[in-house]
Coordinates of C-alpha atoms in Angstrom, one line a residue:
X1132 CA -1.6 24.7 -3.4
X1133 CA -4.4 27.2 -4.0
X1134 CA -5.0 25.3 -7.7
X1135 CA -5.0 21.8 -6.2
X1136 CA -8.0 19.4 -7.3
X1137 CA -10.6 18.5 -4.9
X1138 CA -13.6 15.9 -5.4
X1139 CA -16.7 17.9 -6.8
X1140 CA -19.4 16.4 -5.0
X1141 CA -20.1 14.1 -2.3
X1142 CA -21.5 11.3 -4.3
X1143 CA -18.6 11.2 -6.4
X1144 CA -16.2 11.5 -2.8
X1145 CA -18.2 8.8 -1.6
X1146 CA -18.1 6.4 -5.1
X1147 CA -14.1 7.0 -4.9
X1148 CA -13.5 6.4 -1.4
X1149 CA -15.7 2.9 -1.9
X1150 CA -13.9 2.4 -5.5
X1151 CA -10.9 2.3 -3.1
X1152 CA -12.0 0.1 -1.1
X1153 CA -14.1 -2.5 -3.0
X1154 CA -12.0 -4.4 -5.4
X1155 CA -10.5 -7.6 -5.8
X1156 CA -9.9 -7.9 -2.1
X1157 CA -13.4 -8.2 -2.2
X1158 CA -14.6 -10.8 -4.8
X1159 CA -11.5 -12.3 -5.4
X1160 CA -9.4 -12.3 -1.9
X1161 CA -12.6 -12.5 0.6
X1162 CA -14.5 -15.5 -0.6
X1163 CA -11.5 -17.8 -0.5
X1164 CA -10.2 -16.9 3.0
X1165 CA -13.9 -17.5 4.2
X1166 CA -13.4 -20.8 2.1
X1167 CA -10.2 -21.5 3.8
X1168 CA -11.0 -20.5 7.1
X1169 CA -14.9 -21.3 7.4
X1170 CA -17.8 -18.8 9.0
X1171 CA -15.1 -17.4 12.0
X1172 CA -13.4 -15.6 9.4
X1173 CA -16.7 -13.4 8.5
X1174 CA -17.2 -12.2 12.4
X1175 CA -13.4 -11.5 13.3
X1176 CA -13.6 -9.6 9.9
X1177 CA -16.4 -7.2 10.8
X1178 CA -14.7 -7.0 14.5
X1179 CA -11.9 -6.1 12.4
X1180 CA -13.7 -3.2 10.4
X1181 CA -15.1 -1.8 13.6
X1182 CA -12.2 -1.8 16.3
X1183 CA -8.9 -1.3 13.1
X1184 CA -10.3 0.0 9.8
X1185 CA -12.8 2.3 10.3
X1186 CA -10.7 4.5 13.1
X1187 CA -7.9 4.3 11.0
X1188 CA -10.0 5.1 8.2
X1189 CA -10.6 7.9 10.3
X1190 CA -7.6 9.1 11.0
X1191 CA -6.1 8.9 7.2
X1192 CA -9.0 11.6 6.2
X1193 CA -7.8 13.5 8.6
X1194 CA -4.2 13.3 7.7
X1195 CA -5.3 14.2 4.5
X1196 CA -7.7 16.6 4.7
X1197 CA -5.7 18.1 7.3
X1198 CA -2.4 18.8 5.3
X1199 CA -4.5 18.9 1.9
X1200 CA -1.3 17.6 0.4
X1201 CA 0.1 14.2 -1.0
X1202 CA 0.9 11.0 1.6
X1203 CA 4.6 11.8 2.2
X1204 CA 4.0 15.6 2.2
X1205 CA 0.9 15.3 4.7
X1206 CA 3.4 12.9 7.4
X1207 CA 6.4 15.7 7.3
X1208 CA 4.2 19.0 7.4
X1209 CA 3.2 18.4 10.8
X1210 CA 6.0 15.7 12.2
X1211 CA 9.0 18.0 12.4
X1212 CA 11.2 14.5 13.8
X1213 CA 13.2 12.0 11.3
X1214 CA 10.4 9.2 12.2
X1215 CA 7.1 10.7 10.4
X1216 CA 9.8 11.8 7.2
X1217 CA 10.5 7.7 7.4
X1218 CA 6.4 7.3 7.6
X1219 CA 6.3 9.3 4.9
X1220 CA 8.7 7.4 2.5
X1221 CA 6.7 4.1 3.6
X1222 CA 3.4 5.5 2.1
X1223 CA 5.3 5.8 -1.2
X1224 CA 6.5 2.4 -0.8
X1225 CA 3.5 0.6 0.1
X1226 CA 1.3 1.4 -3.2
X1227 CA 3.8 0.8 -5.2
X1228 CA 4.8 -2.9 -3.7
X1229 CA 0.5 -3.6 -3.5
X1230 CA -0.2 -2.2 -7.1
X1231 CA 2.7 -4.6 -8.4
X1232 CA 1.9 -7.7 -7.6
X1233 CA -2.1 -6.5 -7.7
X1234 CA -2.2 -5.9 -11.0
X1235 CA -0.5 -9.1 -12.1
X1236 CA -4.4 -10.9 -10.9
X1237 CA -6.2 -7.6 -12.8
X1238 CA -4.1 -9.2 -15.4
X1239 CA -5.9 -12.3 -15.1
X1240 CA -9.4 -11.3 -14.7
X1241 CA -8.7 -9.2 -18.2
X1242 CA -7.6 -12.7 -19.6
X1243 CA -10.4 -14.6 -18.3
X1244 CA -12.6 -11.9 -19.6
X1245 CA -11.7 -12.1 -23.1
X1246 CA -12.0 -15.7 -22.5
X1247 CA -15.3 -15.3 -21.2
X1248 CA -16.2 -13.0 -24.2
X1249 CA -14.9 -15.8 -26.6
X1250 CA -17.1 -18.7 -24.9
X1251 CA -13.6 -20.5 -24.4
X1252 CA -15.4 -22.0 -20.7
X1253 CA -18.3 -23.3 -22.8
X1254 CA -16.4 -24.7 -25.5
X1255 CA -13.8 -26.9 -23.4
X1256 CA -14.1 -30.2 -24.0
X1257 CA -14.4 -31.1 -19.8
X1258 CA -13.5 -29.8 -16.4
X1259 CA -10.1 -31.1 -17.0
X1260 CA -9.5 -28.5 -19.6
X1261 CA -10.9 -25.7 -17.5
X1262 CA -9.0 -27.1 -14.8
X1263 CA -6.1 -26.3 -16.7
X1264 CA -6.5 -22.8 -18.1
X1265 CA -5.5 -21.2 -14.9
X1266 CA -2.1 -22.8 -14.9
X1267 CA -1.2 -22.8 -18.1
X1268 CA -2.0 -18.9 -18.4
X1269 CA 0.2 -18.1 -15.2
X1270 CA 3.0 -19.9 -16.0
X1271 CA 2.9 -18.5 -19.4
X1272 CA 5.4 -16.6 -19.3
X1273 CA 4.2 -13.8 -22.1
X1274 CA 0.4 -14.0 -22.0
X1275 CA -0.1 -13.1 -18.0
X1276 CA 3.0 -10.3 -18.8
X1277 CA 1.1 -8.8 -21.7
X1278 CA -2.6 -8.5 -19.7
X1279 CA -0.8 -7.0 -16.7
X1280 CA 0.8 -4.8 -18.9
X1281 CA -2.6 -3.4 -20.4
X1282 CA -4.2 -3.5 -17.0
X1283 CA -1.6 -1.1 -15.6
X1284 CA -1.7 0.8 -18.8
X1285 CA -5.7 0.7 -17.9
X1286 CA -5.4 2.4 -14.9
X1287 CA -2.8 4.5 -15.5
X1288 CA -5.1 6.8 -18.3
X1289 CA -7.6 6.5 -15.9
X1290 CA -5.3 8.5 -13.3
X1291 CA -3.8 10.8 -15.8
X1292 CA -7.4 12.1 -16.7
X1293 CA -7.1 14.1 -12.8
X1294 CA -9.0 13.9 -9.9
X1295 CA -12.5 14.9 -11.4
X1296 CA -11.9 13.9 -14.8
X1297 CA -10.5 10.6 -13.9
X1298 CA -11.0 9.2 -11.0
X1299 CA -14.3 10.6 -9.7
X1300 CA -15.9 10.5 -13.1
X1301 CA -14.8 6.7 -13.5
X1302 CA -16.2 5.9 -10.3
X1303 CA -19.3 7.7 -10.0
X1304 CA -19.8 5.0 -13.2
X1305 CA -18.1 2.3 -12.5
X1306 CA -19.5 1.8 -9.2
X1307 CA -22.9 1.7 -9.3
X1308 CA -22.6 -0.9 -12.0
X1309 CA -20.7 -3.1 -10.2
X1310 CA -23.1 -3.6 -7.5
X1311 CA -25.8 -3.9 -9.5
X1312 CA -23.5 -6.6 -11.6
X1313 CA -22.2 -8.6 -8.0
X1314 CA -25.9 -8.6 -6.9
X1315 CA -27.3 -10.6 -9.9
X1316 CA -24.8 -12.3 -9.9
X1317 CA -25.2 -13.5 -6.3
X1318 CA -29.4 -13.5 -6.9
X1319 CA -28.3 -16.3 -9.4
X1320 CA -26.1 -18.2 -7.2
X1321 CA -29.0 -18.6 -4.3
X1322 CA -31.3 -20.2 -6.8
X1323 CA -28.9 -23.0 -7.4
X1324 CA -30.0 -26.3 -6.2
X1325 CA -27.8 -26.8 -3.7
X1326 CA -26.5 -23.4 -2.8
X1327 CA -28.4 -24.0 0.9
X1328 CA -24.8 -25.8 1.8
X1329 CA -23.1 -22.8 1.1
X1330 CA -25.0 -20.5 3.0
X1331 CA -24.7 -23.1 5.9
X1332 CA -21.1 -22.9 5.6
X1333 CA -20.8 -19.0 5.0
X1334 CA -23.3 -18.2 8.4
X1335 CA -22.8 -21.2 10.6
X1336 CA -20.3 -19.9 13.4
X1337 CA -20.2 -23.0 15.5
X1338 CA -18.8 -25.0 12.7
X1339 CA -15.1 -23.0 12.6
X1340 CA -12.5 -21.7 15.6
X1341 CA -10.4 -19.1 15.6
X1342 CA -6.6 -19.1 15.8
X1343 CA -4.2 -16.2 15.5
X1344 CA -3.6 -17.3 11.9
X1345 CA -7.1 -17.0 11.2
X1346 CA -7.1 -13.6 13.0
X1347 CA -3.8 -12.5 11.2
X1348 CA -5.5 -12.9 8.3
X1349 CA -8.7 -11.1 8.8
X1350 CA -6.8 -8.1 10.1
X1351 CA -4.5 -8.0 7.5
X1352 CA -7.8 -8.1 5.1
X1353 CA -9.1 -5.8 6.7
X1354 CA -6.2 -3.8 5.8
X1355 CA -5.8 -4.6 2.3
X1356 CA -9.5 -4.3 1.3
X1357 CA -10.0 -0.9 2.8
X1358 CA -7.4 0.2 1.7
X1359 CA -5.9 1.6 4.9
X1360 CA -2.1 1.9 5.7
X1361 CA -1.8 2.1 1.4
X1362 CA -1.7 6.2 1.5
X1363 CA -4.5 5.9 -0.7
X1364 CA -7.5 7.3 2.2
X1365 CA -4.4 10.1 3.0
X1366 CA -4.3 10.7 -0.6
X1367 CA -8.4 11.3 -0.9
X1368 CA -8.7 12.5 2.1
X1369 CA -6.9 15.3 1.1
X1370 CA -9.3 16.0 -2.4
X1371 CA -12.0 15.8 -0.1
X1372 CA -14.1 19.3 0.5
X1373 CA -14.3 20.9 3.8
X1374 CA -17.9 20.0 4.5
X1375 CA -17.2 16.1 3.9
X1376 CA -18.3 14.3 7.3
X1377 CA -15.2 12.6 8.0
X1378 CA -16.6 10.0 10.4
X1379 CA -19.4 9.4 8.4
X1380 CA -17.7 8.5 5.1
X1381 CA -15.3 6.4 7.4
X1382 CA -18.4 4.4 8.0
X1383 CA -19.8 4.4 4.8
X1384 CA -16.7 3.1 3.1
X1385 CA -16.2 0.2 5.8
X1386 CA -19.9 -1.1 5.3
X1387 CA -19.7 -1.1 1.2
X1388 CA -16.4 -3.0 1.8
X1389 CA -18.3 -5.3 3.9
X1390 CA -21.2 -5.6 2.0
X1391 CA -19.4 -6.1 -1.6
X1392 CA -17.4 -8.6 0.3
X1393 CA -20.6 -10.5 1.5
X1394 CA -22.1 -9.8 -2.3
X1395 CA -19.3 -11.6 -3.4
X1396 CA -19.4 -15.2 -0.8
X1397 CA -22.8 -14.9 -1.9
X1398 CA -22.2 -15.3 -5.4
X1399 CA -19.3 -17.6 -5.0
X1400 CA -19.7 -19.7 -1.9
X1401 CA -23.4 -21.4 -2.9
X1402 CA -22.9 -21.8 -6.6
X1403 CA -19.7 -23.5 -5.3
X1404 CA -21.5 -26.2 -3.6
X1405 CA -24.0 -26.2 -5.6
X1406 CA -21.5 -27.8 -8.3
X1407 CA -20.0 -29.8 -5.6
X1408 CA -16.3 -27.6 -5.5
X1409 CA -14.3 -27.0 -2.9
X1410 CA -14.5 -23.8 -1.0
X1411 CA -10.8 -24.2 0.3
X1412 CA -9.4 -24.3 -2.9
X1413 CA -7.5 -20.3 -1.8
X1414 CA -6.6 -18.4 -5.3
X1415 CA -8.0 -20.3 -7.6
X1416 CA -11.7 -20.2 -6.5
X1417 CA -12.6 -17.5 -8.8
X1418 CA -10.4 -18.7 -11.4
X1419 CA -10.7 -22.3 -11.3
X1420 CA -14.1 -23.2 -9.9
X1421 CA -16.5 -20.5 -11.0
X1422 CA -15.2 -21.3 -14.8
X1423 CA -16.0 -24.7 -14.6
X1424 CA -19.4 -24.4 -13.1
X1425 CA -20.0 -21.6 -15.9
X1426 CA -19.4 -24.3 -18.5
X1427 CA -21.5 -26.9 -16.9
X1428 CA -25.4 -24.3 -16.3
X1429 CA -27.5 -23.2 -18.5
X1430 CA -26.3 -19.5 -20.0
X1431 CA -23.1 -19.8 -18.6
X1432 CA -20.8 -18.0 -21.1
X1433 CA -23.0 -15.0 -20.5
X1434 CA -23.1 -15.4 -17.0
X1435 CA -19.2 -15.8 -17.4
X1436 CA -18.6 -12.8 -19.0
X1437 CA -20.5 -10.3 -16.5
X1438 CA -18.9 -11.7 -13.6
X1439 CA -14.9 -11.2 -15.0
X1440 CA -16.2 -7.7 -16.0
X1441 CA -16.9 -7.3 -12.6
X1442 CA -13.7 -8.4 -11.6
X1443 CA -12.5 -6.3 -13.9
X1444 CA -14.0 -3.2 -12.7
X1445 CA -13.3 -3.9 -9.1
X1446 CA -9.8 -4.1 -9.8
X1447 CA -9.3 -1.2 -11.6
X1448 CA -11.2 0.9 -9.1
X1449 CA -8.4 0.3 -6.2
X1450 CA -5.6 0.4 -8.5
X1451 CA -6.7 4.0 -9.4
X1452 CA -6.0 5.3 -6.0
X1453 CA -3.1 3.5 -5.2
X1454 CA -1.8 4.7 -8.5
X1455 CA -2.4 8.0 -7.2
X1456 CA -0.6 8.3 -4.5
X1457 CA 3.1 8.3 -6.1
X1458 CA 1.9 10.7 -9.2
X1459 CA 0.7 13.0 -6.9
X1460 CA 3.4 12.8 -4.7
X1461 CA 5.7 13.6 -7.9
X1462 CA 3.4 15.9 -9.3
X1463 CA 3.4 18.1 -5.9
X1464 CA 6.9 17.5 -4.4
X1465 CA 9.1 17.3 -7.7
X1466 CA 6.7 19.8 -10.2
X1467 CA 6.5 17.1 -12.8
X1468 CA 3.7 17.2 -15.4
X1469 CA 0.9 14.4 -14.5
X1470 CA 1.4 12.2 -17.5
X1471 CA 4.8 12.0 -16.9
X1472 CA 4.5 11.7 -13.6
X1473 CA 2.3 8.7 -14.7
X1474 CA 5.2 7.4 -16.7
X1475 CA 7.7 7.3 -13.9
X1476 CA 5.4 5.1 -11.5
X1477 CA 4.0 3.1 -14.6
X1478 CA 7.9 1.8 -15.5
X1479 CA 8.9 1.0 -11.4
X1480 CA 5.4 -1.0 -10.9
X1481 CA 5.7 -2.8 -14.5
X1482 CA 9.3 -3.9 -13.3
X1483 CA 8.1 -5.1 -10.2
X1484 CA 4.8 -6.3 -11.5
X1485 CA 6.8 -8.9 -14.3
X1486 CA 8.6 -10.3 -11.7
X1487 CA 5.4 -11.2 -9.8
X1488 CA 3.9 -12.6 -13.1
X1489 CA 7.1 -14.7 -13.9
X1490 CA 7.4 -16.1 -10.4
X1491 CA 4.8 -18.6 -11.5
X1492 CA 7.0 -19.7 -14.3
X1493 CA 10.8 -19.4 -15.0
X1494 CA 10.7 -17.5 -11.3
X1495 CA 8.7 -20.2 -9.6
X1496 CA 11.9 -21.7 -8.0
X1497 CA 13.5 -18.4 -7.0
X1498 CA 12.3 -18.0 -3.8
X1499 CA 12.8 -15.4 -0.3
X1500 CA 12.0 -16.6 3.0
X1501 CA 10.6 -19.7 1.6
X1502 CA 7.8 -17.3 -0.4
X1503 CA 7.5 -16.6 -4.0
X1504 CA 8.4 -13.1 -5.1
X1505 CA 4.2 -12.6 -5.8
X1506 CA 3.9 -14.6 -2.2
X1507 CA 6.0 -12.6 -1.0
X1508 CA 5.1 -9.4 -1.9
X1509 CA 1.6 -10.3 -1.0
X1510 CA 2.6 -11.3 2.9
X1511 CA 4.6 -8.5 3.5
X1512 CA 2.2 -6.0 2.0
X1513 CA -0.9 -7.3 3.6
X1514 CA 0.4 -8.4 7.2
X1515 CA 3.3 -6.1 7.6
X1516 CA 3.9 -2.9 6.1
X1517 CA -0.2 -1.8 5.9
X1518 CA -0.5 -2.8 9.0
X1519 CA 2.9 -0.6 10.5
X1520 CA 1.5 2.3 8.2
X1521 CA -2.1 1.9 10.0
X1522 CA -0.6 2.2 13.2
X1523 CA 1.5 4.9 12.3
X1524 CA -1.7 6.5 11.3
X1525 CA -3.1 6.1 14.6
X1526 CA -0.1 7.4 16.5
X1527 CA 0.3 10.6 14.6
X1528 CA -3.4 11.2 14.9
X1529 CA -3.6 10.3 18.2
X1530 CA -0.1 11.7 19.6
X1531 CA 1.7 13.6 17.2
X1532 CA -1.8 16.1 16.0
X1533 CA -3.4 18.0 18.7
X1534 CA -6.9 17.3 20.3
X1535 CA -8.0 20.5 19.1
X1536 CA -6.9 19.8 15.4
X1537 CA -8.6 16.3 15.4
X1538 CA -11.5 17.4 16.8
X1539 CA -11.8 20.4 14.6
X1540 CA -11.4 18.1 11.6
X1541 CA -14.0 15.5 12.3
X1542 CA -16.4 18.5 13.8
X1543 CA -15.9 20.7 10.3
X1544 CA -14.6 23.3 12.4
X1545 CA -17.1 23.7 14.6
X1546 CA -19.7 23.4 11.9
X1547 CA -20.6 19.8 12.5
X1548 CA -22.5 18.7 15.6
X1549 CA -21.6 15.1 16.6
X1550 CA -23.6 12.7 18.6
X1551 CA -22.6 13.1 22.6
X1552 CA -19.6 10.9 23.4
X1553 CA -18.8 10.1 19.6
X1554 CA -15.6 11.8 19.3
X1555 CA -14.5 10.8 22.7
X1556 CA -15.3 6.8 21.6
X1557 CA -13.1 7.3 18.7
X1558 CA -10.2 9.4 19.9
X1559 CA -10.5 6.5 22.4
X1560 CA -9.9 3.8 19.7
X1561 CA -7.7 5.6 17.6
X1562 CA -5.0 6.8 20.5
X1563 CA -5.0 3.1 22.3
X1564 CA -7.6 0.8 21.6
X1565 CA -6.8 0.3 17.6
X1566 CA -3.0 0.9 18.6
X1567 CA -3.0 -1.8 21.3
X1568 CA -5.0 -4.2 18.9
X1569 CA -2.7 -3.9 15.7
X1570 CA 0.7 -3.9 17.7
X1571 CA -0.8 -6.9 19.4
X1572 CA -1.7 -9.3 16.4
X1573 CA 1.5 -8.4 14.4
X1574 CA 3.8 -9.5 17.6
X1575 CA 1.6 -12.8 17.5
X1576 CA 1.6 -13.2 14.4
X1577 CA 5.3 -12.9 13.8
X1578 CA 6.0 -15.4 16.9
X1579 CA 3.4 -17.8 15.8

């Protein structure tokens, strides 16, 4: 794989590996579970970057890097048992179950972008209206199908560009903008009248407790903002160049997760109860509350519109890399030309992906374990299989690769001078501490 693409630069590695991450997770998923689950949430989510996501960050660059091949390829070139081939099927699976149903809320923000564009929030004739909208556009059934469609169509010419072309170039864009977009938006927020209350509730830790639901959630969060345990990191890891500090952009990509996340409650969470909403309303706080307290302030269709762009963008930043994965899995392992490669993953996700979308509608009865096929997919992807692939991560890094290889990989063989005690801290956390942890809250939470 002499010809294989790598990134080519470090602020474009960086910009992907934080595209990854950052996305709706972020400003759609984060500010509702701290809404549902008050101020604890926020702490066991940063214990949950620093103990889970940024070893097993960690350890998927090194897969990748390592192997410099896709994620199945990267799990079977070193693991010569059945068990790391099965690891290696699951890391196909994974992006293509989390892509599905993911793509079905792009879907939405593309909607309630062109309805932001169209002033449709500042033209409804009262809240009840607005209130409205979100339902009537899920259960559709054609409308949510037809922006999910274009969404996955979106990100799949964004993939098929390459590695350079595509991805790297769209983020090294992409990125920058969004951050400055999130942070006017949340500048705007905290000069609400009002928005003290939802600082208060955002910061004050004595006013929530934790439970292992509330822990269950963070972790698996943790999991699917990051995107760890997706084969995405495996997959970038691998385009990254030899100098790349592997530790370092673990650390980096954890913190811009964090701090987009917090960018995001900011912008959310004050103008919230500033309007007098409910924080705990789950899924629909971006799409039911923020569009009815655009209607109601001054230079709120404009306001409107840059904040579903951002939604937008953040969306189509983690899609790109779980797209990814399978094309260059097919493009590597079966010789298949990228576009068609493209093709092949487009048609399996848009299958899955209008099943998710209908299950609001004609599909809302037909239901799995008491879930929803979107429910569904969404539980099993963020609490069970991400989390199994992380700690499959952290077993073959921490068992199945030698010291010597780990260490030569997060040291640049021998070119990279680490802090005294730093790799032994995180070999530490990746071979039992992170192990111990994630085996620990998926037992608890499957018992509770």
């Amino acid at each position: 794989m002499a010809d294989r693409e790598k990134f080519a630069s470090k602020l474009g590695t960086l910009m992907a590996l934080v595209g990854s991450s950052v996305g709706l997770g972020n400003i759609w998923r984060f500010p509702f579970l701290v809404g549902d689950y008050g101020s604890a949430f926020l702490l066991c989510y940063v214990l949950c970057l620093l103990l889970l996501s940024i070893p097993i960050l960690n350890c998927e660059f090194i897969i990748g890097r390592f192997s410099r091949s896709n994620a199945y390829r990267a799990y079977k070139s070193q693991g010569k048992r059945s068990v790391w081939n099965l690891v290696g099927v699951l890391t196909l699976l994974v992006p293509i179950v989390v892509f599905s149903y993911y793509s079905v809320v792009g879907g939405w923000a593309l909607d309630y972008l062109f309805k932001a564009c169209t002033f449709t929030f500042t033209r409804a004739s009262g809240m009840e209206e607005i209130g409205a909208m979100f339902s009537s556009m899920v259960e559709g059934p054609w409308i949510p199908i037809i922006w999910a469609v274009l969404f996955f169509l979106i990100t799949a010419y964004i993939v098929v560009a390459g590695v350079q072309s595509g991805i790297e170039k769209f983020s090294k864009v992409m990125m920058p903008l969004l951050f400055f977009l999130m942070l006017a938006i949340s500048v705007w927020a905290l000069t609400l009248p009002g928005s003290v209350d939802g600082l208060n509730f955002l910061f004050d830790f004595s006013s929530s407790t934790f439970s292992i639901k509330m822990v269950s959630a963070a972790m698996g969060q943790a999991f699917y903002s990051v995107s760890v345990g997706a084969g995405a990191m495996i997959t970038y890891g691998s385009y990254m160049n030899d100098d790349e500090k592997l530790l370092s952009s673990s650390m980096k990509t954890a913190f811009f997760d964090f701090l987009f996340a917090l960018i995001a409650s900011l912008a959310i969470l004050p103008a919230t109860f500033a309007f007098g909403g409910d924080p705990g309303q789950g899924a629909g706080l971006a799409f039911r509350t923020m569009p009815m307290i655009f209607s109601t302030m001054p230079a709120g269709g404009f306001v409107a519109i840059v904040f579903f762009f951002a939604l937008v963008l953040a969306a189509l930043t983690s899609t790109a890399s779980l797209f990814e994965v399978n094309v260059a899995h097919l493009v590597e392992e079966r010789k298949i030309k990228r576009i068609k490669a493209a093709l092949i993953v487009l048609s399996i996700c848009v299958t899955f992906g209008v099943l998710c979308s209908l299950s609001f509608g004609p599909l809302a009865d037909f239901k799995i374990l008491g879930l929803t096929i979107f429910d569904l997919m969404d539980q099993l992807s963020a609490n069970v299989l991400m989390p199994l692939c992380g700690l499959c991560s952290c077993l073959y890094v921490g068992w199945q690769m030698s010291r010597k290889d780990v260490y030569a990989e997060m040291t640049n063989y021998g070119r990279l001078r680490l802090p005294r005690g730093s790799f032994r801290l995180v070999y530490v956390l990746i071979r039992y501490v992170s192990p111990v942890l994630l085996f620990t809250v998926m037992i608890a939470n499957f018992l509770a």
